[in-house]
Amino acid sequence: MRGSLQAYKKVSVNAQLASASPHRIIQMLYAGAIERLIQGKAAMEQGNVAIKCERLSKALDIVLSLRDCLSMEDGGDIAKNLDSLYEFMASEITRANAENQTKPIDDVIGMLREIKSAWDQIPAEYHHLSEAS
């Protein structure tokens, strides 16, 4: 049953990605990173090392992907600031995993939620701007 649910979720995500605007893809990345961090923290608290490592590694991959999406030429100070913030998040996720600490995870979740909240407030007429570039 669990395998079927996972397969359904994967198909659902792939379908969403196929029709998503760049703006929506970034929203999905933020949501995915937050979800993986929450799952990793729960696994850490339960002593499930394998799941903790897997979920935190996935969250780290997402943060690094967000960092790779930055356009340093076009993004100016905002891109530079996000680059530094993503670098900090990556080091905090790595530290949390290595030292089995939940506080860095909570800190990164808070930062991601704040950025996602700002991203979610971008008016719809600007969601497709990067498609024309």
mmCIF file of N, CA, C and O in Angstrom, residues 21-24 27 116-130:
data_model
loop_
_atom_site.group_PDB
_atom_site.id
_atom_site.type_symbol
_atom_site.label_atom_id
_atom_site.label_comp_id
_atom_site.label_asym_id
_atom_site.label_seq_id
_atom_site.Cartn_x
_atom_site.Cartn_y
_atom_site.Cartn_z
ATOM 1 N N SER A 21 4.720 26.708 -14.133
ATOM 2 C CA SER A 21 5.524 27.882 -14.484
ATOM 3 C C SER A 21 6.808 27.834 -13.659
ATOM 4 O O SER A 21 6.874 27.127 -12.645
ATOM 5 N N PRO A 22 7.836 28.576 -14.059
ATOM 6 C CA PRO A 22 9.049 28.639 -13.238
ATOM 7 C C PRO A 22 8.741 29.076 -11.800
ATOM 8 O O PRO A 22 9.334 28.557 -10.855
ATOM 9 N N HIS A 23 7.802 29.983 -11.658
ATOM 10 C CA HIS A 23 7.409 30.448 -10.328
ATOM 11 C C HIS A 23 6.853 29.297 -9.493
ATOM 12 O O HIS A 23 7.224 29.116 -8.332
ATOM 13 N N ARG A 24 6.000 28.499 -10.092
ATOM 14 C CA ARG A 24 5.395 27.366 -9.384
ATOM 15 C C ARG A 24 6.438 26.312 -9.027
ATOM 16 O O ARG A 24 6.373 25.704 -7.961
ATOM 17 N N GLN A 27 8.134 27.414 -5.950
ATOM 18 C CA GLN A 27 7.237 27.181 -4.807
ATOM 19 C C GLN A 27 7.286 25.714 -4.382
ATOM 20 O O GLN A 27 7.329 25.408 -3.182
ATOM 21 N N LYS A 116 9.625 31.519 1.279
ATOM 22 C CA LYS A 116 8.480 30.982 0.526
ATOM 23 C C LYS A 116 7.277 31.908 0.656
ATOM 24 O O LYS A 116 6.562 32.153 -0.320
ATOM 25 N N SER A 117 7.054 32.437 1.846
ATOM 26 C CA SER A 117 5.933 33.348 2.052
ATOM 27 C C SER A 117 6.065 34.583 1.147
ATOM 28 O O SER A 117 5.088 35.013 0.527
ATOM 29 N N ALA A 118 7.265 35.132 1.069
ATOM 30 C CA ALA A 118 7.493 36.288 0.193
ATOM 31 C C ALA A 118 7.302 35.883 -1.274
ATOM 32 O O ALA A 118 6.689 36.616 -2.053
ATOM 33 N N TRP A 119 7.812 34.726 -1.638
ATOM 34 C CA TRP A 119 7.681 34.232 -3.017
ATOM 35 C C TRP A 119 6.209 34.036 -3.375
ATOM 36 O O TRP A 119 5.784 34.353 -4.488
ATOM 37 N N ASP A 120 5.439 33.499 -2.431
ATOM 38 C CA ASP A 120 4.013 33.248 -2.661
ATOM 39 C C ASP A 120 3.229 34.545 -2.887
ATOM 40 O O ASP A 120 2.158 34.520 -3.480
ATOM 41 N N GLN A 121 3.753 35.662 -2.415
ATOM 42 C CA GLN A 121 3.052 36.934 -2.538
ATOM 43 C C GLN A 121 3.336 37.661 -3.854
ATOM 44 O O GLN A 121 2.746 38.709 -4.118
ATOM 45 N N ILE A 122 4.200 37.092 -4.680
ATOM 46 C CA ILE A 122 4.477 37.714 -5.980
ATOM 47 C C ILE A 122 3.200 37.640 -6.820
ATOM 48 O O ILE A 122 2.606 36.570 -6.967
ATOM 49 N N PRO A 123 2.745 38.760 -7.352
ATOM 50 C CA PRO A 123 1.503 38.773 -8.138
ATOM 51 C C PRO A 123 1.581 37.841 -9.352
ATOM 52 O O PRO A 123 2.638 37.677 -9.968
ATOM 53 N N ALA A 124 0.456 37.251 -9.699
ATOM 54 C CA ALA A 124 0.372 36.254 -10.769
ATOM 55 C C ALA A 124 0.901 36.770 -12.111
ATOM 56 O O ALA A 124 1.470 36.000 -12.884
ATOM 57 N N GLU A 125 0.745 38.050 -12.384
ATOM 58 C CA GLU A 125 1.185 38.560 -13.689
ATOM 59 C C GLU A 125 2.711 38.489 -13.863
ATOM 60 O O GLU A 125 3.219 38.636 -14.966
ATOM 61 N N TYR A 126 3.451 38.237 -12.781
ATOM 62 C CA TYR A 126 4.909 38.132 -12.862
ATOM 63 C C TYR A 126 5.404 36.685 -12.843
ATOM 64 O O TYR A 126 6.591 36.443 -12.933
ATOM 65 N N HIS A 127 4.512 35.730 -12.750
ATOM 66 C CA HIS A 127 4.904 34.328 -12.606
ATOM 67 C C HIS A 127 5.598 33.747 -13.826
ATOM 68 O O HIS A 127 6.350 32.797 -13.704
ATOM 69 N N HIS A 128 5.351 34.262 -14.989
ATOM 70 C CA HIS A 128 5.904 33.675 -16.214
ATOM 71 C C HIS A 128 7.019 34.519 -16.820
ATOM 72 O O HIS A 128 7.447 34.250 -17.923
ATOM 73 N N LEU A 129 7.523 35.510 -16.092
ATOM 74 C CA LEU A 129 8.520 36.408 -16.674
ATOM 75 C C LEU A 129 9.788 35.685 -17.138
ATOM 76 O O LEU A 129 10.306 35.974 -18.189
ATOM 77 N N SER A 130 10.264 34.723 -16.362
ATOM 78 C CA SER A 130 11.514 34.065 -16.731
ATOM 79 C C SER A 130 11.347 33.141 -17.931
ATOM 80 O O SER A 130 12.328 32.732 -18.542
#
